Coordinates of C-alpha atoms in Angstrom, one line a residue:
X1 CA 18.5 45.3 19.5
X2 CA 16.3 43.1 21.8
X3 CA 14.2 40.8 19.8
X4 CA 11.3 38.9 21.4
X5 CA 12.1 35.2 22.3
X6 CA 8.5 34.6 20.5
X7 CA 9.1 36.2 17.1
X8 CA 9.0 33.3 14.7
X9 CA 7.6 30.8 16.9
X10 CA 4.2 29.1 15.7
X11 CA 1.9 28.6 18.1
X12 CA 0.3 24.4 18.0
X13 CA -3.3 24.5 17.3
X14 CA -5.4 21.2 19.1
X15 CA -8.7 20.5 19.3
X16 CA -11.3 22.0 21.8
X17 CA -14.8 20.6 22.5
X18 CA -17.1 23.7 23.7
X19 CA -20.7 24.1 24.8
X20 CA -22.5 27.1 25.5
X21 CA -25.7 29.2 25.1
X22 CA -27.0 31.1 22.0
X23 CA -29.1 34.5 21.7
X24 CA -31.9 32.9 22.2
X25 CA -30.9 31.0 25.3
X26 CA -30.8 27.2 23.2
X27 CA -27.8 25.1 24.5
X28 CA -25.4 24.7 21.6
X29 CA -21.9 22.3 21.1
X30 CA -19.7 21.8 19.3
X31 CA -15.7 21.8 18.3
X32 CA -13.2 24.1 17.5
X33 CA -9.4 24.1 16.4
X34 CA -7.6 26.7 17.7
X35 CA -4.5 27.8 19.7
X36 CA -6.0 28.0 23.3
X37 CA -9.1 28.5 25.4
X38 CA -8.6 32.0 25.2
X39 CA -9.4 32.0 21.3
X40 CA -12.2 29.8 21.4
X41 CA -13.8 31.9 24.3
X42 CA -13.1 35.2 21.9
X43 CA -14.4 33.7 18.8
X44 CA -17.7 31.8 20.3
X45 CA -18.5 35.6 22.1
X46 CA -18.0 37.3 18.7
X47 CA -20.9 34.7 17.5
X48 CA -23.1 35.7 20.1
X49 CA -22.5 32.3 22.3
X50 CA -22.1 32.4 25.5
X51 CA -19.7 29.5 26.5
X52 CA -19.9 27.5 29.7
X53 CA -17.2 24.9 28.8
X54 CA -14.3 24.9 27.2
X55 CA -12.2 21.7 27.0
X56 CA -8.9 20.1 25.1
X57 CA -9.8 17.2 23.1
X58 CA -7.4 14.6 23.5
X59 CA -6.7 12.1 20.6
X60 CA -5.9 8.4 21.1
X61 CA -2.7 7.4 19.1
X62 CA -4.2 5.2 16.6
X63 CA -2.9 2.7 13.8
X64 CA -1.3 3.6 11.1
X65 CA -3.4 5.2 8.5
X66 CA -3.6 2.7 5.5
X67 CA -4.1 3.0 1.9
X68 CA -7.9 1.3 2.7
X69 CA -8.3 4.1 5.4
X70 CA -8.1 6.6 2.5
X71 CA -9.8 5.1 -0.2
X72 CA -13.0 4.9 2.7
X73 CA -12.6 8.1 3.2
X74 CA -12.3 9.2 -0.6
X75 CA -16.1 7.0 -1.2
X76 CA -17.7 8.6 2.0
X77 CA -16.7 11.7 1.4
X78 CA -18.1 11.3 -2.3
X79 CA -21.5 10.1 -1.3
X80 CA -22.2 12.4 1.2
X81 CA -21.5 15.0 -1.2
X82 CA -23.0 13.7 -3.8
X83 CA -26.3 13.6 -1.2
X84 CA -25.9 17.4 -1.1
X85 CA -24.4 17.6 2.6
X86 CA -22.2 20.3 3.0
X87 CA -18.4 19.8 2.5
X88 CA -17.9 20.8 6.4
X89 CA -20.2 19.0 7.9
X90 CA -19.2 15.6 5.5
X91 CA -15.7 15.9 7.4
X92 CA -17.4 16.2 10.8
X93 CA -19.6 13.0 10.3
X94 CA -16.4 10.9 8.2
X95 CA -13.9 12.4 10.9
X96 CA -16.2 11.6 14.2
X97 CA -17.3 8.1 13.0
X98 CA -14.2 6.4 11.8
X99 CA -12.9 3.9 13.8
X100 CA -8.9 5.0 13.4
X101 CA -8.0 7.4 15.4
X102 CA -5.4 8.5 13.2
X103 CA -7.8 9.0 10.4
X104 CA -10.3 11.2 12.3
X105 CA -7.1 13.2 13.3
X106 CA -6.8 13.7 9.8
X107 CA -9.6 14.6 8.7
X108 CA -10.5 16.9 11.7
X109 CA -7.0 18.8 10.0
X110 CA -8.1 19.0 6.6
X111 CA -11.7 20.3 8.1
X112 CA -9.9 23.3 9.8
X113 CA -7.9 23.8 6.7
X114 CA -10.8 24.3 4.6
X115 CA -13.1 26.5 7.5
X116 CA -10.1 29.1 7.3
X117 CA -10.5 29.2 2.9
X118 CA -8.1 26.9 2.1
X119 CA -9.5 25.0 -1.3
X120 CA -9.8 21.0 -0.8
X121 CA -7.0 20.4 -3.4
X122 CA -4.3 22.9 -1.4
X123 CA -5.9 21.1 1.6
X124 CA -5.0 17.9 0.7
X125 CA -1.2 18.7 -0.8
X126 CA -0.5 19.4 2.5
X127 CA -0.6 15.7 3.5
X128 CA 1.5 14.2 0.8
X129 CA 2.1 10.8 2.9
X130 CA -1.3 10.3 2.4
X131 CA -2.6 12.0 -1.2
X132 CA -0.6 11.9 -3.8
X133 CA -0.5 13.8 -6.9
X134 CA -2.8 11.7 -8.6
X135 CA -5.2 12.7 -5.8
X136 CA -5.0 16.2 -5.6
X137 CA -4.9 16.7 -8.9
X138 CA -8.4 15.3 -9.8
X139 CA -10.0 17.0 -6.9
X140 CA -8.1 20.2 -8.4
X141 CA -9.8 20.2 -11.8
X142 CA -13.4 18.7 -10.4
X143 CA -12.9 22.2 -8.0
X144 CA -12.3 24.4 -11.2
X145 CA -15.1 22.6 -13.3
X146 CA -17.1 22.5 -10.5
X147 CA -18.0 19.1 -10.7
X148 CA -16.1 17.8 -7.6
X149 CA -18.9 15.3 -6.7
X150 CA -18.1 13.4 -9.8
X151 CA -14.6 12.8 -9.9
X152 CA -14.6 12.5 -5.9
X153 CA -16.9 8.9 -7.1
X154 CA -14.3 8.7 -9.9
X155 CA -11.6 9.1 -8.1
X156 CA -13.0 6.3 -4.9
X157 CA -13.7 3.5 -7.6
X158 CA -10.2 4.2 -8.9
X159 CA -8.6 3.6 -5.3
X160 CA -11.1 0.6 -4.7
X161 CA -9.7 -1.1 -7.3
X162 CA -5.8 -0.1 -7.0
X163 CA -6.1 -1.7 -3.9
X164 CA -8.0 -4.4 -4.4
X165 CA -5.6 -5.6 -6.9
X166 CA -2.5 -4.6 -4.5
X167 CA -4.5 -6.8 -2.0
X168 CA -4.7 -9.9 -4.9
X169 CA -1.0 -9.4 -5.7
X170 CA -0.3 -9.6 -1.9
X171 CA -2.0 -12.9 -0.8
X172 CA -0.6 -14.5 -3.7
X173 CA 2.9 -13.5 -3.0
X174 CA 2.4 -14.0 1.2
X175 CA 0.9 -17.8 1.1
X176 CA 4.1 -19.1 0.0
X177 CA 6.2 -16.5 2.4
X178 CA 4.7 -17.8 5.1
X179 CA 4.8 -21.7 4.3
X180 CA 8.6 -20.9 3.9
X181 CA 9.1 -19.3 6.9
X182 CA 7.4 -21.7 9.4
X183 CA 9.7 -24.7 7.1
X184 CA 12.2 -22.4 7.8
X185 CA 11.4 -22.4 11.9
X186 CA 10.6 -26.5 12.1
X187 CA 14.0 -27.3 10.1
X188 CA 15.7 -25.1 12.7
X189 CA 13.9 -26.9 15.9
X190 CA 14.8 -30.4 14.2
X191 CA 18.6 -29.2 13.7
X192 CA 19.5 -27.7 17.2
X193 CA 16.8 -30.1 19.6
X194 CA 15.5 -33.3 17.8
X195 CA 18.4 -34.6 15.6
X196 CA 21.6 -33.8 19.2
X197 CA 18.6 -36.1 20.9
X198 CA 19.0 -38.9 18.2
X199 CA 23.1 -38.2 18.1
X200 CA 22.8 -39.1 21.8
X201 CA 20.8 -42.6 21.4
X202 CA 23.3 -43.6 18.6
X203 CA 26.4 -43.4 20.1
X204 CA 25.2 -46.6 21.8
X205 CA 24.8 -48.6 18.7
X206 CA 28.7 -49.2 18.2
X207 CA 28.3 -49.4 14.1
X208 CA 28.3 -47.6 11.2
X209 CA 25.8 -44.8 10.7
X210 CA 24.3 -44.2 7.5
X211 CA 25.6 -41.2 4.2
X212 CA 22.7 -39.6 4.9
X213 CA 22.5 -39.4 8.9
X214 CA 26.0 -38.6 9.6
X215 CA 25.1 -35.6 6.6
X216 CA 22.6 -34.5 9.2
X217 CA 24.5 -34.7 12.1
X218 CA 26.8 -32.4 10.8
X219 CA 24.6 -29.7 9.7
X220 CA 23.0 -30.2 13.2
X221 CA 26.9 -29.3 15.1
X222 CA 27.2 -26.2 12.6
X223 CA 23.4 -24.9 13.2
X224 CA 24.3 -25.4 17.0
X225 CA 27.7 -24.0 17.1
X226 CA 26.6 -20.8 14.9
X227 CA 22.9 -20.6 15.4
X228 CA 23.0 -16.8 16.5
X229 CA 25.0 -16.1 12.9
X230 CA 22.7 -18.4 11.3
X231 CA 19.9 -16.8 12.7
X232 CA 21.5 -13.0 13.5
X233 CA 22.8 -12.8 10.0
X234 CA 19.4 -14.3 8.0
X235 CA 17.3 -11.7 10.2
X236 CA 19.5 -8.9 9.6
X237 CA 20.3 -9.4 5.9
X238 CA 16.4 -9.5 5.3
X239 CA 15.9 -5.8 7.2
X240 CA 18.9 -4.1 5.5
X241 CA 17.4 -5.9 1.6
X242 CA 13.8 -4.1 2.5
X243 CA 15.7 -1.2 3.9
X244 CA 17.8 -0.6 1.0
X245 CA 14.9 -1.7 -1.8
X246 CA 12.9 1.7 0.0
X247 CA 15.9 4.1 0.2
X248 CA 18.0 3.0 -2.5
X249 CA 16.8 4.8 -6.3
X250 CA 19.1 2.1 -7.5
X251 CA 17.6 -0.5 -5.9
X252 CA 14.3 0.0 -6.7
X253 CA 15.0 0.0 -10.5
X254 CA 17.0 -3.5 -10.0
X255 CA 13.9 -5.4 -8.0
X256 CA 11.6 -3.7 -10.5
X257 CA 12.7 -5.0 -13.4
X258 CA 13.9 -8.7 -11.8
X259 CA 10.0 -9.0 -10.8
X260 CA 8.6 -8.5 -14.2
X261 CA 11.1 -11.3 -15.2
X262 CA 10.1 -14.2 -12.8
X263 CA 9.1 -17.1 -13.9
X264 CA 5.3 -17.4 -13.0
X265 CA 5.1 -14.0 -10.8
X266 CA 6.5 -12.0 -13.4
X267 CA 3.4 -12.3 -15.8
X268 CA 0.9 -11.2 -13.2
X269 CA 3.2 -8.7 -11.8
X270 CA 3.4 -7.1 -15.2
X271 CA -0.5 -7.6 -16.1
X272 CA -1.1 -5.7 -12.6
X273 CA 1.3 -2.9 -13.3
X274 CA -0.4 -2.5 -17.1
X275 CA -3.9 -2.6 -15.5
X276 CA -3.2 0.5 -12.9
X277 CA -1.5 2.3 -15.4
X278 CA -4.5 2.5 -18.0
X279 CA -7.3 2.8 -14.7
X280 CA -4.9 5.9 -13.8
X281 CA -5.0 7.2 -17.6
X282 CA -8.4 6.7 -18.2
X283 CA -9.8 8.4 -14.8
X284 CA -7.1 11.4 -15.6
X285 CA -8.4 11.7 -19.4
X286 CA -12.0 11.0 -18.4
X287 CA -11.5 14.2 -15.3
X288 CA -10.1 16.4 -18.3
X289 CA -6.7 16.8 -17.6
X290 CA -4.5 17.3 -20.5
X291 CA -2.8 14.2 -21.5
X292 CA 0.6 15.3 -20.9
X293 CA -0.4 16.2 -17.3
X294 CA -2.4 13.1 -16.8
X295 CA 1.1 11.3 -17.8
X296 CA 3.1 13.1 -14.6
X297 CA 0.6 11.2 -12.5
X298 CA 0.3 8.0 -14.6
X299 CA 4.0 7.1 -14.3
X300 CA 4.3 7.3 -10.5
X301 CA 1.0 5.6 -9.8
X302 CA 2.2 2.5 -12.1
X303 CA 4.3 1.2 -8.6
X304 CA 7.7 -0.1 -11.0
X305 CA 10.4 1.5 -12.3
X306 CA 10.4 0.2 -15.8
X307 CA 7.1 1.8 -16.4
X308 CA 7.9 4.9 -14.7
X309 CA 11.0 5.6 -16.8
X310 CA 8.9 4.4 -20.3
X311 CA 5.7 7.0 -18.9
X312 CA 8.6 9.6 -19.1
X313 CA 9.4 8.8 -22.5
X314 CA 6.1 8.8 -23.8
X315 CA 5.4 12.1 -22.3
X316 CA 8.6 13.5 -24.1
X317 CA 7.1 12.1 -27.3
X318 CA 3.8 13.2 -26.8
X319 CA 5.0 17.0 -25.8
X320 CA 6.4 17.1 -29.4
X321 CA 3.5 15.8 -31.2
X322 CA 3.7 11.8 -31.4
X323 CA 0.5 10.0 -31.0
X324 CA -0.3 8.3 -27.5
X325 CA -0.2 5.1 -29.6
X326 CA 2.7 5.6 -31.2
X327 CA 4.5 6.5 -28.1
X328 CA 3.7 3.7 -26.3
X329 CA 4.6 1.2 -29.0
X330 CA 8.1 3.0 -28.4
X331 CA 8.5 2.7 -25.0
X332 CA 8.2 -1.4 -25.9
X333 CA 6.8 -2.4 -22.5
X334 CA 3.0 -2.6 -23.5
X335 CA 1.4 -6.1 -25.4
X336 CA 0.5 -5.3 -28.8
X337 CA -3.2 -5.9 -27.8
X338 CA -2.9 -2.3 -25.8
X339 CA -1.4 -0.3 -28.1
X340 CA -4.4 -1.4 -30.8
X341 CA -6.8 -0.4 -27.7
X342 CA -5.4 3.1 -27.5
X343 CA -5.3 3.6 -31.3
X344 CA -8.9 2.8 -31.2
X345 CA -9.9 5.0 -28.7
X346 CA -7.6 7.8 -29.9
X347 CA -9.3 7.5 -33.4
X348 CA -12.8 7.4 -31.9
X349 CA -12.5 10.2 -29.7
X350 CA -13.2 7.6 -26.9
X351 CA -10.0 7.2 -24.9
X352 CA -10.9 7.2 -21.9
X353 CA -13.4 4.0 -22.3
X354 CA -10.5 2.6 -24.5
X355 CA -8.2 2.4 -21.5
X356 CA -11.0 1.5 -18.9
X357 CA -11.5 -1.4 -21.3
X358 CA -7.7 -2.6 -20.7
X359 CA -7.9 -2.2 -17.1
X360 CA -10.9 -4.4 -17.2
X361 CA -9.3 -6.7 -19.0
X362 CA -6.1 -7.2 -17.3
X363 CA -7.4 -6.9 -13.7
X364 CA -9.7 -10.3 -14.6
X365 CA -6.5 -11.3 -16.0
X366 CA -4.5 -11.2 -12.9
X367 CA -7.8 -12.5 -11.0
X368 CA -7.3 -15.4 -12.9
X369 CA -3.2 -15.6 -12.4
X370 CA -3.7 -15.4 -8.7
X371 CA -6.7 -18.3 -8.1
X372 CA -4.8 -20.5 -10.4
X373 CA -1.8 -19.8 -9.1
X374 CA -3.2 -20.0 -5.4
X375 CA -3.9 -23.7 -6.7
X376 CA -0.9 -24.9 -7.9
X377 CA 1.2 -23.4 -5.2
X378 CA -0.3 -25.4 -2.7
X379 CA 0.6 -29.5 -3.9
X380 CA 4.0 -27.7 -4.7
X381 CA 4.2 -26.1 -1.4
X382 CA 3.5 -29.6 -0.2
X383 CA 6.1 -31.6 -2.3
X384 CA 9.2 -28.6 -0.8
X385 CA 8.1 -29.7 2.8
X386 CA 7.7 -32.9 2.2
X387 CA 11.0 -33.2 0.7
X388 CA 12.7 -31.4 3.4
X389 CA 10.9 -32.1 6.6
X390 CA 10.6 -36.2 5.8
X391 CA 13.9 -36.0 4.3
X392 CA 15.2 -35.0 7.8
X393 CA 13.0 -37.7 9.1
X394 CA 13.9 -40.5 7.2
X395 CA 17.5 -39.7 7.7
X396 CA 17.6 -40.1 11.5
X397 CA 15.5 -43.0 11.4
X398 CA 17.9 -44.5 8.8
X399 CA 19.9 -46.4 12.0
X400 CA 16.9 -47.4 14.0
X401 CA 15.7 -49.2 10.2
X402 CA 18.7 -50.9 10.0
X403 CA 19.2 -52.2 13.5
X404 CA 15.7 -53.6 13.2
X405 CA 16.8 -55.4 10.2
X406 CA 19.7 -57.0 11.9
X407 CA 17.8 -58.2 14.8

């Protein structure tokens, strides 16, 4: 039986920009998703417009859509809505006025979603990349309780502050990075250029060279004769570590719970990871979502493995019955000072403001981690390079010291 080399086959819907006439003969413009000139001509006709121009849109490639990207969009869409603009028209001003490309491609998708019926919340679970459970689950139940404004402003300071603190975390973590990298770049420019210059000059002196110098010297011949291991095999074992710590379940779980035991990064790490996880419980509680349900979201949202796996055992307990607080004294991961927060709040009736308390409190916490540890990194920063780049130093000028003295 002869089938039709179409059946099946989807047809890719793009942007068109139109303009045309009305009924009453007033110029009109406008956009249009669809799958070719053809249907926009049909459908502008069936509105009574009489179209003179018909054109593909064409989208820049833009950056990569960001975390920031999306918590802009989350407070602009709030405010226009919360200004009583139309959820249509708030995607048409947010999609046509943001800078990424990438974003107002976005956008100008979820738009045509919604213009066909789809609800926001199905809208948005078809971009998981970019909105994740959390997400479309509080836009879900503000949809059903009709208060979608609201947690749309609930749900923007949330993200303003999850990456505000990812932000903190990251500058205190990249300073030191980066100082060891460029140590890392000037120790390799000394070994394989400055130190066979100096091996050169003392061949002439006909004595003795110093422990230390002729130390040098021969990390100077292995860096030269193996400089593309040295250098292939430091680059490469960097990429696969990141590549595996993303792919790897296993992996995960090990670097997760090695970074809450650091010495000094291991205290804010942990105070950063307890601070999302009460802002995500709180704003779940506070939208109305059933506390088990808010835990499905809390657990993921937390960014490490240790909490992930303890949010799954508190959900367990709390599906049977067990108190939140009691649960979470369990799971043996939270400071006794949170788990007398929540017992509060749960005997109170005030949860929610129980767990926005703790976030409070530990995000000035790690504010305070991260400036003081901002300062101390940098004289200690300062003493590594000094050791290693003047050690270097003073080792090749070792000979040049000690023929001055015999002159």
């Amino acid at each position: 039986m002869a089938t039709s080399s179409n059946a099946g086959h989807q047809v890719k819907e793009v942007i068109f920009a139109w303009e045309g006439r009305d009924k009453s003969g007033k110029a009109v413009r406008g956009e249009m998703r669809a799958g070719g000139e053809a249907v926009v001509n049909v459908t502008l006709r069936r509105q009574g417009i009489m179209v003179t121009k018909v054109k593909k849109k064409a989208y820049r490639s833009g950056k990569k859509i960001t975390d920031k990207d999306i918590t802009l969009f989350t407070r602009q869409l709030a405010t226009m809505m919360k200004a009583g603009v139309p959820l249509l028209q708030s995607f048409d001003i947010v999609g046509k006025g943001h800078a990424n490309p990438s974003v107002s491609k976005l956008v100008m998708d979820l738009r045509a979603d919604i213009e066909t019926g789809t609800s926001l919340n199905q809208a948005f679970r078809k971009f998981p990349l970019y909105f994740d459970p959390l997400f479309c689950n509080l836009v879900g139940a503000g949809e059903q309780a009709g208060i979608l404004e609201d947690l749309l402003t609930r749900l923007a300071i949330y993200k303003e502050k999850t990456v505000a603190m990812k932000a903190k975390i990251k500058s205190a973590l990249m300073y030191p990075i980066s100082i060891l990298a460029v140590a890392f770049i000037v120790t390799a420019v000394i070994m394989i250029w400055v130190v066979p210059a100096f091996k050169e000059v003392f061949k002439s002196f006909g004595a003795n060279l110093p422990a230390p110098t002729l130390f040098v010297m021969a990390m100077s011949e292995f860096v030269v004769a193996w400089w593309y291991v040295i250098f292939g095999g430091t680059f490469a074992a960097i990429y696969f570590f990141f590549r595996a710590w993303q792919r790897s379940l296993q992996m995960q779980r090990f670097m997760d719970r090695l970074l809450l035991r650091l010495p000094v990064f291991g205290a804010v790490i942990r105070k950063a990871t307890i601070a999302r996880w009460t802002r995500t419980l709180a704003t779940m509680f506070a939208a109305g979502v059933p506390l088990v349900e808010s835990l499905d979201s809390v657990g993921g949202a937390s960014g490490n493995a240790v909490y992930f796996d303890a949010t799954r055992k508190i959900q367990s307990e709390v599906s049977t019955g067990t108190s939140l607080t009691v649960a979470m004294q369990n799971a043996e991961v939270f400071p006794n000072m949170v788990t007398q927060m929540v017992a509060i709040g749960e005997e109170s009736g005030s949860l929610d403001a129980m767990l926005g308390k703790v976030a409070d409190f530990y995000e000035d916490e790690v504010d305070e981690a991260v400036a003081a540890l901002s300062s101390l990194m940098e004289p200690a920063i300062m003493v590594i390079l000094g050791v290693l780049i003047g050690g270097l130093v003073v080792a090749m000028y070792l000979p040049i010291f000690k023929l001055g003295s015999v002159v």
